[in-house]
Each structure stands twice: as C-alpha cells, then as structure tokens.
C-alpha cells in the first residue's frame, strides 16, 4: 500500500496507463513479501542449526601451558613460509640460547626454578663434602693395606727366603721319626726304622736335585699374562724385561681426583736405567659412578740402554742414489722403526688442544686410544695390585667371566689385525717417540 500511494507522487504517468501501472505495483509488492518471508525462515533455520552445533561442539576453553620439545620459538613472518621452514624449525633445544628458552616460560615458573637451583647447589656442596670424606676413608684403609703389599714385595724378590728356608727345614725335621721309637705296646718297631731310613734317603736325594728358588720369578709378568686387556700388549721380549719388575703400586690423590701407578724395577735391569716408571691420571670424578673424565695423563721418559730399546729398533738399509752428483753410489741408511711393546703404555696419547681441528675419524681414534689406555690403568689399579697372587695363579681369571672382568671398563673393540699396538704412534713431525731416549 505504501508503494501504491507513493508511486503517483514520484512518477508522472499518463491517465490512459494508470490501471496497468497499478497492477504492476501490486505484483511487485507480492514478490517482495515472499522474499522477506523466505529470508526470515532461513534465519530461523540457521539459528536452530547453530544451537545444535553448540551442543555437539562446546566452545574451546583455555589450554594450560605446555612445552614444545625440540621446537624453537616460532619466528615472525609470513605463515605461508612455515611449511618450507619445517626442517629448520625442528632444531634441538641445545641450539636455543638458555635465556631465550627461559623467556618462553611463564613468569610464575621463574621463582620456582630459582628455588630448585638453590636446592641443586646445596646438594653439590654435600657431594663435595662426601667426596672429601670418602677420599679420607680410602686413604685410611689404603694405609692399612700398604704393609701387606710391602710384605708381598719382599716375598716376591726373595728378601724373606731365609725365613721360608728355616720353616721348611723345621717341617722336614717334624716329618722324621727318631729311630728306636716304640709303638703303643712298648715293643720296638724295626720296620718303621727301615721305612724311615728309606724316606730319609729319598728326601736327601730330592733335596740335592731341587735347588731352592729365590723369590718368585716373573711374578708380575705371569700375573699380567693372565689378564687379557694387558696380555695383548706384552711381547716375548717384554717378558724378559718384566722379570726385573719387583712391584706395582698405586697411590690415590688425597682429594680423590686421580691416581698414580708406579712400576718398580731392579737396579740390575739390563734394559733401562729407570728404577721406577710412573703413569699419572687426573680424573676429577674418580670416586663417582659417572663415566670417568680424564683431565690429564702423564707418562714417563724411559732411558733405554744402548741397543736395548723394546719400543723401537734400528733398521739398516742400503739405498742407491738416483740422480745428481754421485748418482749410482750405494749408501747405508739407518732408520728407527716402532715395534709392538707393553712399554708404549708409558707414552700416553696426546691430549688434543682447543685449537686443534680433528675430523671424525681422527677424533674417534683419539677417543679409542684414551679409552684403552684407561682400561689398562684400571686393570692394574683395581685387579692386579689388590689381587696379585690370584692373578699369578690364574684363580682370579677362572672366577670371573668377561662381563665381570670388564665391569666399569670401556675398552676399545679388538681389531682384526693381530700384533697391532692399540697405542697410537707418535705425532708426525715431532720425531719418533720423543719420550724414549737411547743411551
């Protein structure tokens, strides 16, 4: 009705077309009314659908804070580039700066972390006190064992042979029965006299044939031969030299941060002039159960006597000069070549410096060399020194399987080639084994 009333005022029409214009206006009004009705129905339907969706999918709630491990914070930029940067975005947290990581945490966590750190520091102080007390305890009982080890040394080198000879003679006398001794019936037992005479004669012959052996020859060489980690280093020539080794001792540092092995040799040793060879290990976490951290390893310069070196040998070769003045002449050249020997143990691997650049293969070789070197040291410190006699007789080896033997020891894997020394050769360019001098 509104449109019908406004149409004459807005549009000027002829009188002859007035009826047709009125019919057209009524048709338009009816069409508009239908469209409005459809829109209202659609609106009511959408409202009902939204109510149903709300009941099926409740509105999202606030999620608690959680860590995204192995993912650094998202960098600002175009979201379309996220897919291209996925590989770079999954870097380890180790690459994220500590302060940057802390900046990701809610501020309410920071005072809690500070408290946890203070508790950790308090524990570290207690551990320091514990390690000092343990070092004192180790030193106390170690001092109680030293007299036993010293008496063992005297027996090995023969300083107590007179005592043992006297005991053996007294034992022989106790075994002998005086002639004319009577039995329980009071009758003289002549048969016993005859048998005793035979035993006495046989004993005298055995005594004449058997010479009293001084000390215990090759005590330490034999004990080392029964320990696989050590025996693979010892050559036949080494055994002759080790026969002059009189003792092996170990002194732990007072603060428990390392130890020093001492190999004692007789002054009569024809191979070198040293009477003591030492190997020193600085291990800050020696008394903990953690994997050992080697801070430094120090060996000993062996002063070999002339033509007695077991670590190197001189090889003479003849060479023909190829060119220049005197071409064709034959000359004799003497070269010093490295040989396998246990005594390379006293020339430890060289600690790489901070500025040294090593590739992966070189780094692995250095690590394996130090692992094996430390395994040998622990074999002496933890097995041969405290249980020398059981390793000499082989009883200690029989009572342990491979897992027990290598417990706490991380040795390198055995190489396919035999006779190759696990100790690395001297660094090229610095001369061959600068620590070994030949007199």
C-alpha positions as a Python dict, from the first residue, in 0.01 Angstrom:
ca = {
    (1, 'X'): (0, 0, 0),
    (2, 'X'): (287, 230, 67),
    (3, 'X'): (437, 177, -274),
    (4, 'X'): (90, 224, -438),
    (5, 'X'): (41, 554, -264),
    (6, 'X'): (394, 683, -337),
    (7, 'X'): (402, 588, -698),
    (8, 'X'): (180, 869, -829),
    (9, 'X'): (379, 1129, -639),
    (10, 'X'): (718, 1003, -761),
    (11, 'X'): (639, 909, -1117),
    (12, 'X'): (443, 1111, -1352),
    (13, 'X'): (217, 880, -1565),
    (14, 'X'): (-41, 926, -1838),
    (15, 'X'): (-411, 880, -1742),
    (16, 'X'): (-459, 607, -2001),
    (17, 'X'): (-189, 379, -1844),
    (18, 'X'): (-293, 426, -1482),
    (19, 'X'): (-469, 88, -1449),
    (20, 'X'): (-171, -111, -1589),
    (21, 'X'): (72, 69, -1356),
    (22, 'X'): (-139, -19, -1052),
    (23, 'X'): (-144, -393, -1140),
    (24, 'X'): (237, -396, -1182),
    (25, 'X'): (287, -236, -843),
    (26, 'X'): (69, -492, -673),
    (27, 'X'): (267, -781, -838),
    (28, 'X'): (599, -632, -720),
    (29, 'X'): (466, -594, -366),
    (30, 'X'): (360, -960, -356),
    (31, 'X'): (705, -1075, -479),
    (32, 'X'): (886, -865, -216),
    (33, 'X'): (667, -1008, 62),
    (34, 'X'): (752, -1367, -42),
    (35, 'X'): (1128, -1296, -43),
    (36, 'X'): (1115, -1141, 307),
    (37, 'X'): (924, -1444, 434),
    (38, 'X'): (1186, -1684, 289),
    (39, 'X'): (1471, -1485, 443),
    (40, 'X'): (1310, -1498, 787),
    (41, 'X'): (1261, -1876, 754),
    (42, 'X'): (1627, -1921, 655),
    (43, 'X'): (1736, -1709, 950),
    (44, 'X'): (1528, -1919, 1190),
    (45, 'X'): (1678, -2239, 1042),
    (46, 'X'): (2036, -2117, 1076),
    (47, 'X'): (1970, -2023, 1439),
    (48, 'X'): (1846, -2374, 1513),
    (49, 'X'): (2143, -2531, 1338),
    (50, 'X'): (2383, -2314, 1537),
    (51, 'X'): (2218, -2422, 1859),
    (52, 'X'): (2261, -2788, 1760),
    (53, 'X'): (2629, -2734, 1668),
    (54, 'X'): (2696, -2567, 2003),
    (55, 'X'): (2564, -2866, 2192),
    (56, 'X'): (2777, -3108, 1984),
    (57, 'X'): (3098, -2899, 1985),
    (58, 'X'): (3135, -2692, 2303),
    (59, 'X'): (3331, -2369, 2274),
    (60, 'X'): (3710, -2404, 2321),
    (61, 'X'): (3846, -2349, 2669),
    (62, 'X'): (4183, -2202, 2774),
    (63, 'X'): (4459, -2461, 2745),
    (64, 'X'): (4726, -2499, 3021),
    (65, 'X'): (5088, -2410, 2943),
    (66, 'X'): (5293, -2694, 2788),
    (67, 'X'): (5645, -2729, 2646),
    (68, 'X'): (5702, -2793, 2278),
    (69, 'X'): (6016, -3007, 2294),
    (70, 'X'): (6267, -2999, 2012),
    (71, 'X'): (6096, -2692, 1866),
    (72, 'X'): (6240, -2340, 1900),
    (73, 'X'): (6005, -2041, 1926),
    (74, 'X'): (5825, -1955, 1601),
    (75, 'X'): (5989, -1670, 1416),
    (76, 'X'): (5768, -1380, 1300),
    (77, 'X'): (5695, -1381, 930),
    (78, 'X'): (5458, -1498, 662),
    (79, 'X'): (5262, -1809, 763),
    (80, 'X'): (5287, -1935, 406),
    (81, 'X'): (5660, -1999, 462),
    (82, 'X'): (5604, -2230, 764),
    (83, 'X'): (5595, -2546, 552),
    (84, 'X'): (5922, -2453, 386),
    (85, 'X'): (6095, -2398, 720),
    (86, 'X'): (5980, -2718, 897),
    (87, 'X'): (6322, -2883, 874),
    (88, 'X'): (6495, -2581, 1024),
    (89, 'X'): (6224, -2535, 1287),
    (90, 'X'): (6284, -2878, 1448),
    (91, 'X'): (6633, -2798, 1580),
    (92, 'X'): (6734, -2932, 1922),
    (93, 'X'): (6682, -2721, 2231),
    (94, 'X'): (7058, -2734, 2278),
    (95, 'X'): (7085, -2482, 1995),
    (96, 'X'): (6845, -2242, 2166),
    (97, 'X'): (7010, -1995, 2397),
    (98, 'X'): (6935, -2052, 2763),
    (99, 'X'): (6798, -1703, 2812),
    (100, 'X'): (6578, -1745, 2507),
    (101, 'X'): (6438, -2069, 2648),
    (102, 'X'): (6368, -1906, 2982),
    (103, 'X'): (6190, -1624, 2805),
    (104, 'X'): (5937, -1879, 2677),
    (105, 'X'): (5837, -1983, 3027),
    (106, 'X'): (5556, -1825, 3227),
    (107, 'X'): (5689, -1573, 3475),
    (108, 'X'): (5529, -1767, 3759),
    (109, 'X'): (5778, -2052, 3697),
    (110, 'X'): (6093, -1843, 3736),
    (111, 'X'): (6097, -1818, 4118),
    (112, 'X'): (6029, -2192, 4139),
    (113, 'X'): (6325, -2263, 3912),
    (114, 'X'): (6545, -2037, 4123),
    (115, 'X'): (6448, -2238, 4429),
    (116, 'X'): (6523, -2567, 4252),
    (117, 'X'): (6865, -2435, 4153),
    (118, 'X'): (6939, -2341, 4512),
    (119, 'X'): (6847, -2697, 4617),
    (120, 'X'): (7076, -2834, 4347),
    (121, 'X'): (7363, -2615, 4466),
    (122, 'X'): (7307, -2734, 4821),
    (123, 'X'): (7329, -3094, 4702),
    (124, 'X'): (7653, -3017, 4516),
    (125, 'X'): (7804, -2883, 4838),
    (126, 'X'): (7704, -3201, 5020),
    (127, 'X'): (7857, -3412, 4742),
    (128, 'X'): (8184, -3221, 4772),
    (129, 'X'): (8193, -3296, 5143),
    (130, 'X'): (8103, -3660, 5074),
    (131, 'X'): (8383, -3700, 4820),
    (132, 'X'): (8636, -3549, 5060),
    (133, 'X'): (8525, -3782, 5338),
    (134, 'X'): (8533, -4079, 5102),
    (135, 'X'): (8882, -3985, 4989),
    (136, 'X'): (8990, -3979, 5354),
    (137, 'X'): (8828, -4319, 5409),
    (138, 'X'): (9002, -4462, 5103),
    (139, 'X'): (9334, -4324, 5225),
    (140, 'X'): (9280, -4463, 5573),
    (141, 'X'): (9219, -4819, 5460),
    (142, 'X'): (9477, -4788, 5185),
    (143, 'X'): (9737, -4713, 5452),
    (144, 'X'): (9629, -5026, 5637),
    (145, 'X'): (9689, -5237, 5324),
    (146, 'X'): (10034, -5097, 5239),
    (147, 'X'): (10222, -5311, 5493),
    (148, 'X'): (10062, -5619, 5336),
    (149, 'X'): (10173, -5513, 4990),
    (150, 'X'): (10523, -5442, 5120),
    (151, 'X'): (10547, -5789, 5270),
    (152, 'X'): (10430, -5932, 4939),
    (153, 'X'): (10709, -5744, 4762),
    (154, 'X'): (10968, -5888, 4998),
    (155, 'X'): (10844, -6240, 4929),
    (156, 'X'): (10845, -6185, 4552),
    (157, 'X'): (11200, -6050, 4537),
    (158, 'X'): (11338, -6310, 4782),
    (159, 'X'): (11410, -6093, 5083),
    (160, 'X'): (11225, -6341, 5306),
    (161, 'X'): (11381, -6658, 5161),
    (162, 'X'): (11575, -6731, 5480),
    (163, 'X'): (11252, -6736, 5679),
    (164, 'X'): (11094, -6983, 5437),
    (165, 'X'): (11407, -7200, 5429),
    (166, 'X'): (11407, -7223, 5806),
    (167, 'X'): (11037, -7314, 5811),
    (168, 'X'): (11094, -7585, 5551),
    (169, 'X'): (11382, -7735, 5748),
    (170, 'X'): (11173, -7746, 6064),
    (171, 'X'): (10892, -7912, 5873),
    (172, 'X'): (11131, -8178, 5745),
    (173, 'X'): (11250, -8248, 6098),
    (174, 'X'): (10894, -8292, 6220),
    (175, 'X'): (10830, -8545, 5946),
    (176, 'X'): (11125, -8758, 6055),
    (177, 'X'): (11068, -9014, 6333),
    (178, 'X'): (11366, -9089, 6564),
    (179, 'X'): (11497, -9446, 6527),
    (180, 'X'): (11416, -9691, 6809),
    (181, 'X'): (11080, -9526, 6884),
    (182, 'X'): (10836, -9775, 7048),
    (183, 'X'): (10478, -9833, 6949),
    (184, 'X'): (10177, -9837, 7182),
    (185, 'X'): (10257, -10193, 7307),
    (186, 'X'): (10603, -10085, 7413),
    (187, 'X'): (10770, -10307, 7152),
    (188, 'X'): (11044, -10184, 6930),
    (189, 'X'): (10915, -10128, 6570),
    (190, 'X'): (11210, -10212, 6350),
    (191, 'X'): (11003, -10196, 6031),
    (192, 'X'): (10934, -9829, 6095),
    (193, 'X'): (11307, -9768, 6131),
    (194, 'X'): (11372, -9921, 5794),
    (195, 'X'): (11097, -9724, 5624),
    (196, 'X'): (11213, -9401, 5782),
    (197, 'X'): (11561, -9465, 5657),
    (198, 'X'): (11431, -9510, 5304),
    (199, 'X'): (11226, -9189, 5324),
    (200, 'X'): (11525, -9002, 5462),
    (201, 'X'): (11748, -9118, 5179),
    (202, 'X'): (11490, -9024, 4916),
    (203, 'X'): (11437, -8686, 5077),
    (204, 'X'): (11810, -8618, 5072),
    (205, 'X'): (11828, -8705, 4703),
    (206, 'X'): (11533, -8476, 4621),
    (207, 'X'): (11690, -8201, 4826),
    (208, 'X'): (12013, -8236, 4633),
    (209, 'X'): (11829, -8235, 4297),
    (210, 'X'): (11596, -7942, 4377),
    (211, 'X'): (11762, -7606, 4420),
    (212, 'X'): (11591, -7351, 4639),
    (213, 'X'): (11438, -7084, 4411),
    (214, 'X'): (11494, -6723, 4507),
    (215, 'X'): (11173, -6527, 4543),
    (216, 'X'): (10901, -6585, 4282),
    (217, 'X'): (11048, -6535, 3934),
    (218, 'X'): (10833, -6348, 3678),
    (219, 'X'): (10559, -6297, 3935),
    (220, 'X'): (10420, -5981, 3778),
    (221, 'X'): (10484, -6088, 3420),
    (222, 'X'): (10282, -6404, 3479),
    (223, 'X'): (10001, -6215, 3654),
    (224, 'X'): (9983, -5969, 3365),
    (225, 'X'): (9971, -6257, 3120),
    (226, 'X'): (9651, -6386, 3280),
    (227, 'X'): (9469, -6054, 3228),
    (228, 'X'): (9352, -6027, 2867),
    (229, 'X'): (9345, -5647, 2845),
    (230, 'X'): (9712, -5636, 2947),
    (231, 'X'): (9841, -5959, 2797),
    (232, 'X'): (9765, -5846, 2442),
    (233, 'X'): (10026, -5572, 2487),
    (234, 'X'): (10305, -5791, 2622),
    (235, 'X'): (10554, -5942, 2376),
    (236, 'X'): (10810, -6215, 2438),
    (237, 'X'): (11086, -5957, 2461),
    (238, 'X'): (10879, -5765, 2715),
    (239, 'X'): (10858, -6074, 2938),
    (240, 'X'): (11237, -6084, 2973),
    (241, 'X'): (11236, -5723, 3085),
    (242, 'X'): (10935, -5763, 3315),
    (243, 'X'): (11126, -6034, 3502),
    (244, 'X'): (11313, -5747, 3665),
    (245, 'X'): (10991, -5575, 3780),
    (246, 'X'): (10978, -5604, 4157),
    (247, 'X'): (10647, -5439, 4243),
    (248, 'X'): (10347, -5242, 4118),
    (249, 'X'): (10184, -4986, 4346),
    (250, 'X'): (9909, -4727, 4320),
    (251, 'X'): (9878, -4401, 4514),
    (252, 'X'): (9543, -4223, 4503),
    (253, 'X'): (9539, -3845, 4530),
    (254, 'X'): (9443, -3720, 4878),
    (255, 'X'): (9140, -3535, 4738),
    (256, 'X'): (9025, -3835, 4533),
    (257, 'X'): (9071, -3667, 4194),
    (258, 'X'): (9319, -3910, 4042),
    (259, 'X'): (9587, -4171, 4100),
    (260, 'X'): (9945, -4260, 4010),
    (261, 'X'): (10071, -4605, 3914),
    (262, 'X'): (10431, -4694, 3996),
    (263, 'X'): (10619, -4982, 3835),
    (264, 'X'): (10932, -5068, 4032),
    (265, 'X'): (11233, -5234, 3866),
    (266, 'X'): (11552, -5385, 3999),
    (267, 'X'): (11873, -5182, 3956),
    (268, 'X'): (12009, -5492, 3783),
    (269, 'X'): (11766, -5438, 3495),
    (270, 'X'): (11976, -5452, 3176),
    (271, 'X'): (11718, -5272, 2959),
    (272, 'X'): (11689, -4921, 3104),
    (273, 'X'): (11827, -4716, 3388),
    (274, 'X'): (11493, -4614, 3545),
    (275, 'X'): (11413, -4788, 3872),
    (276, 'X'): (11055, -4657, 3873),
    (277, 'X'): (10820, -4593, 3581),
    (278, 'X'): (10511, -4387, 3664),
    (279, 'X'): (10176, -4323, 3497),
    (280, 'X'): (9966, -4041, 3641),
    (281, 'X'): (9593, -3993, 3578),
    (282, 'X'): (9396, -3683, 3673),
    (283, 'X'): (9029, -3785, 3699),
    (284, 'X'): (8811, -3526, 3879),
    (285, 'X'): (8516, -3769, 3914),
    (286, 'X'): (8721, -4074, 4010),
    (287, 'X'): (8510, -4154, 4318),
    (288, 'X'): (8171, -4113, 4149),
    (289, 'X'): (7975, -4364, 3944),
    (290, 'X'): (7978, -4140, 3638),
    (291, 'X'): (8179, -4213, 3327),
    (292, 'X'): (8540, -4109, 3405),
    (293, 'X'): (8650, -3771, 3278),
    (294, 'X'): (9022, -3762, 3202),
    (295, 'X'): (9167, -3421, 3266),
    (296, 'X'): (9527, -3517, 3200),
    (297, 'X'): (9750, -3825, 3162),
    (298, 'X'): (10127, -3815, 3220),
    (299, 'X'): (10376, -4088, 3141),
    (300, 'X'): (10748, -4142, 3194),
    (301, 'X'): (11054, -4095, 2979),
    (302, 'X'): (11226, -4434, 2954),
    (303, 'X'): (11604, -4413, 2941),
    (304, 'X'): (11691, -4719, 2736),
    (305, 'X'): (12038, -4859, 2749),
    (306, 'X'): (12232, -4891, 2426),
    (307, 'X'): (12068, -5132, 2179),
    (308, 'X'): (11815, -5240, 2443),
    (309, 'X'): (11507, -5042, 2340),
    (310, 'X'): (11192, -5254, 2322),
    (311, 'X'): (10972, -4982, 2169),
    (312, 'X'): (11188, -4910, 1864),
    (313, 'X'): (11452, -5085, 1663),
    (314, 'X'): (11716, -4962, 1426),
    (315, 'X'): (11693, -5098, 1075),
    (316, 'X'): (11983, -5062, 831),
    (317, 'X'): (11900, -5032, 463),
    (318, 'X'): (12110, -4981, 153),
    (319, 'X'): (11999, -4719, -97),
    (320, 'X'): (12129, -4633, -441),
    (321, 'X'): (12144, -4263, -521),
    (322, 'X'): (11935, -4199, -830),
    (323, 'X'): (12045, -3860, -958),
    (324, 'X'): (12275, -3567, -914),
    (325, 'X'): (12633, -3579, -809),
    (326, 'X'): (12742, -3929, -716),
    (327, 'X'): (12446, -4093, -889),
    (328, 'X'): (12457, -4470, -872),
    (329, 'X'): (12651, -4478, -549),
    (330, 'X'): (12522, -4705, -273),
    (331, 'X'): (12483, -4565, 74),
    (332, 'X'): (12377, -4720, 405),
    (333, 'X'): (12084, -4560, 589),
    (334, 'X'): (11980, -4642, 946),
    (335, 'X'): (11615, -4586, 1034),
    (336, 'X'): (11439, -4613, 1368),
    (337, 'X'): (11117, -4813, 1342),
    (338, 'X'): (10842, -4853, 1600),
    (339, 'X'): (10784, -5202, 1742),
    (340, 'X'): (10500, -5350, 1947),
    (341, 'X'): (10568, -5340, 2319),
    (342, 'X'): (10391, -5303, 2652),
    (343, 'X'): (10626, -5015, 2733),
    (344, 'X'): (10440, -4786, 2490),
    (345, 'X'): (10195, -4765, 2781),
    (346, 'X'): (10429, -4510, 2940),
    (347, 'X'): (10396, -4279, 2639),
    (348, 'X'): (10025, -4190, 2669),
    (349, 'X'): (9814, -4044, 2388),
    (350, 'X'): (9845, -3670, 2348),
    (351, 'X'): (9555, -3461, 2467),
    (352, 'X'): (9426, -3254, 2172),
    (353, 'X'): (9446, -2880, 2221),
    (354, 'X'): (9146, -2650, 2199),
    (355, 'X'): (9271, -2503, 1872),
    (356, 'X'): (9326, -2846, 1714),
    (357, 'X'): (9080, -2931, 1437),
    (358, 'X'): (9012, -3306, 1409),
    (359, 'X'): (8789, -3480, 1161),
    (360, 'X'): (8551, -3752, 1278),
    (361, 'X'): (8793, -4037, 1209),
    (362, 'X'): (9079, -3868, 1397),
    (363, 'X'): (8854, -3782, 1690),
    (364, 'X'): (8732, -4143, 1714),
    (365, 'X'): (9091, -4272, 1706),
    (366, 'X'): (9194, -4038, 1989),
    (367, 'X'): (8892, -4138, 2197),
    (368, 'X'): (8958, -4510, 2148),
    (369, 'X'): (9324, -4467, 2240),
    (370, 'X'): (9237, -4293, 2567),
    (371, 'X'): (8966, -4548, 2648),
    (372, 'X'): (9207, -4839, 2605),
    (373, 'X'): (9482, -4663, 2796),
    (374, 'X'): (9249, -4601, 3090),
    (375, 'X'): (9125, -4963, 3082),
    (376, 'X'): (9482, -5087, 3120),
    (377, 'X'): (9540, -4848, 3410),
    (378, 'X'): (9224, -4966, 3587),
    (379, 'X'): (9324, -5328, 3529),
    (380, 'X'): (9635, -5264, 3741),
    (381, 'X'): (9464, -5038, 3995),
    (382, 'X'): (9151, -5244, 4053),
    (383, 'X'): (9263, -5602, 3985),
    (384, 'X'): (9634, -5687, 3967),
    (385, 'X'): (9756, -5474, 4256),
    (386, 'X'): (9497, -5583, 4516),
    (387, 'X'): (9482, -5947, 4398),
    (388, 'X'): (9829, -6010, 4258),
    (389, 'X'): (9870, -6369, 4384),
    (390, 'X'): (9529, -6475, 4245),
    (391, 'X'): (9619, -6340, 3904),
    (392, 'X'): (9958, -6511, 3920),
    (393, 'X'): (9795, -6849, 3985),
    (394, 'X'): (9509, -6779, 3743),
    (395, 'X'): (9240, -6822, 4008),
    (396, 'X'): (9111, -6467, 3961),
    (397, 'X'): (9067, -6518, 3586),
    (398, 'X'): (8889, -6851, 3639),
    (399, 'X'): (8645, -6694, 3882),
    (400, 'X'): (8543, -6410, 3651),
    (401, 'X'): (8366, -6412, 3318),
    (402, 'X'): (8424, -6148, 3054),
    (403, 'X'): (8142, -5921, 3177),
    (404, 'X'): (8274, -5922, 3534),
    (405, 'X'): (8626, -5865, 3411),
    (406, 'X'): (8531, -5562, 3208),
    (407, 'X'): (8282, -5415, 3457),
    (408, 'X'): (8347, -5046, 3481),
    (409, 'X'): (8594, -5065, 3194),
    (410, 'X'): (8517, -4933, 2848),
    (411, 'X'): (8780, -5085, 2628),
    (412, 'X'): (8802, -5047, 2253),
    (413, 'X'): (8691, -5323, 2026),
    (414, 'X'): (8951, -5572, 1912),
    (415, 'X'): (9098, -5508, 1571),
    (416, 'X'): (9106, -5771, 1300),
    (417, 'X'): (9480, -5747, 1261),
    (418, 'X'): (9695, -5925, 1515),
    (419, 'X'): (10011, -5781, 1664),
    (420, 'X'): (9900, -5420, 1617),
    (421, 'X'): (9954, -5199, 1919),
    (422, 'X'): (9639, -5020, 2041),
    (423, 'X'): (9851, -4724, 2143),
    (424, 'X'): (9880, -4456, 1873),
    (425, 'X'): (10216, -4386, 1705),
    (426, 'X'): (10395, -4058, 1781),
    (427, 'X'): (10261, -3742, 1620),
    (428, 'X'): (10418, -3695, 1274),
    (429, 'X'): (10662, -3411, 1251),
    (430, 'X'): (10766, -3423, 1616),
    (431, 'X'): (11009, -3708, 1583),
    (432, 'X'): (10954, -4070, 1673),
    (433, 'X'): (10862, -4114, 2033),
    (434, 'X'): (11031, -3813, 2187),
    (435, 'X'): (10975, -3961, 2532),
    (436, 'X'): (11203, -4258, 2467),
    (437, 'X'): (11573, -4183, 2470),
    (438, 'X'): (11850, -4427, 2394),
    (439, 'X'): (12179, -4401, 2579),
}
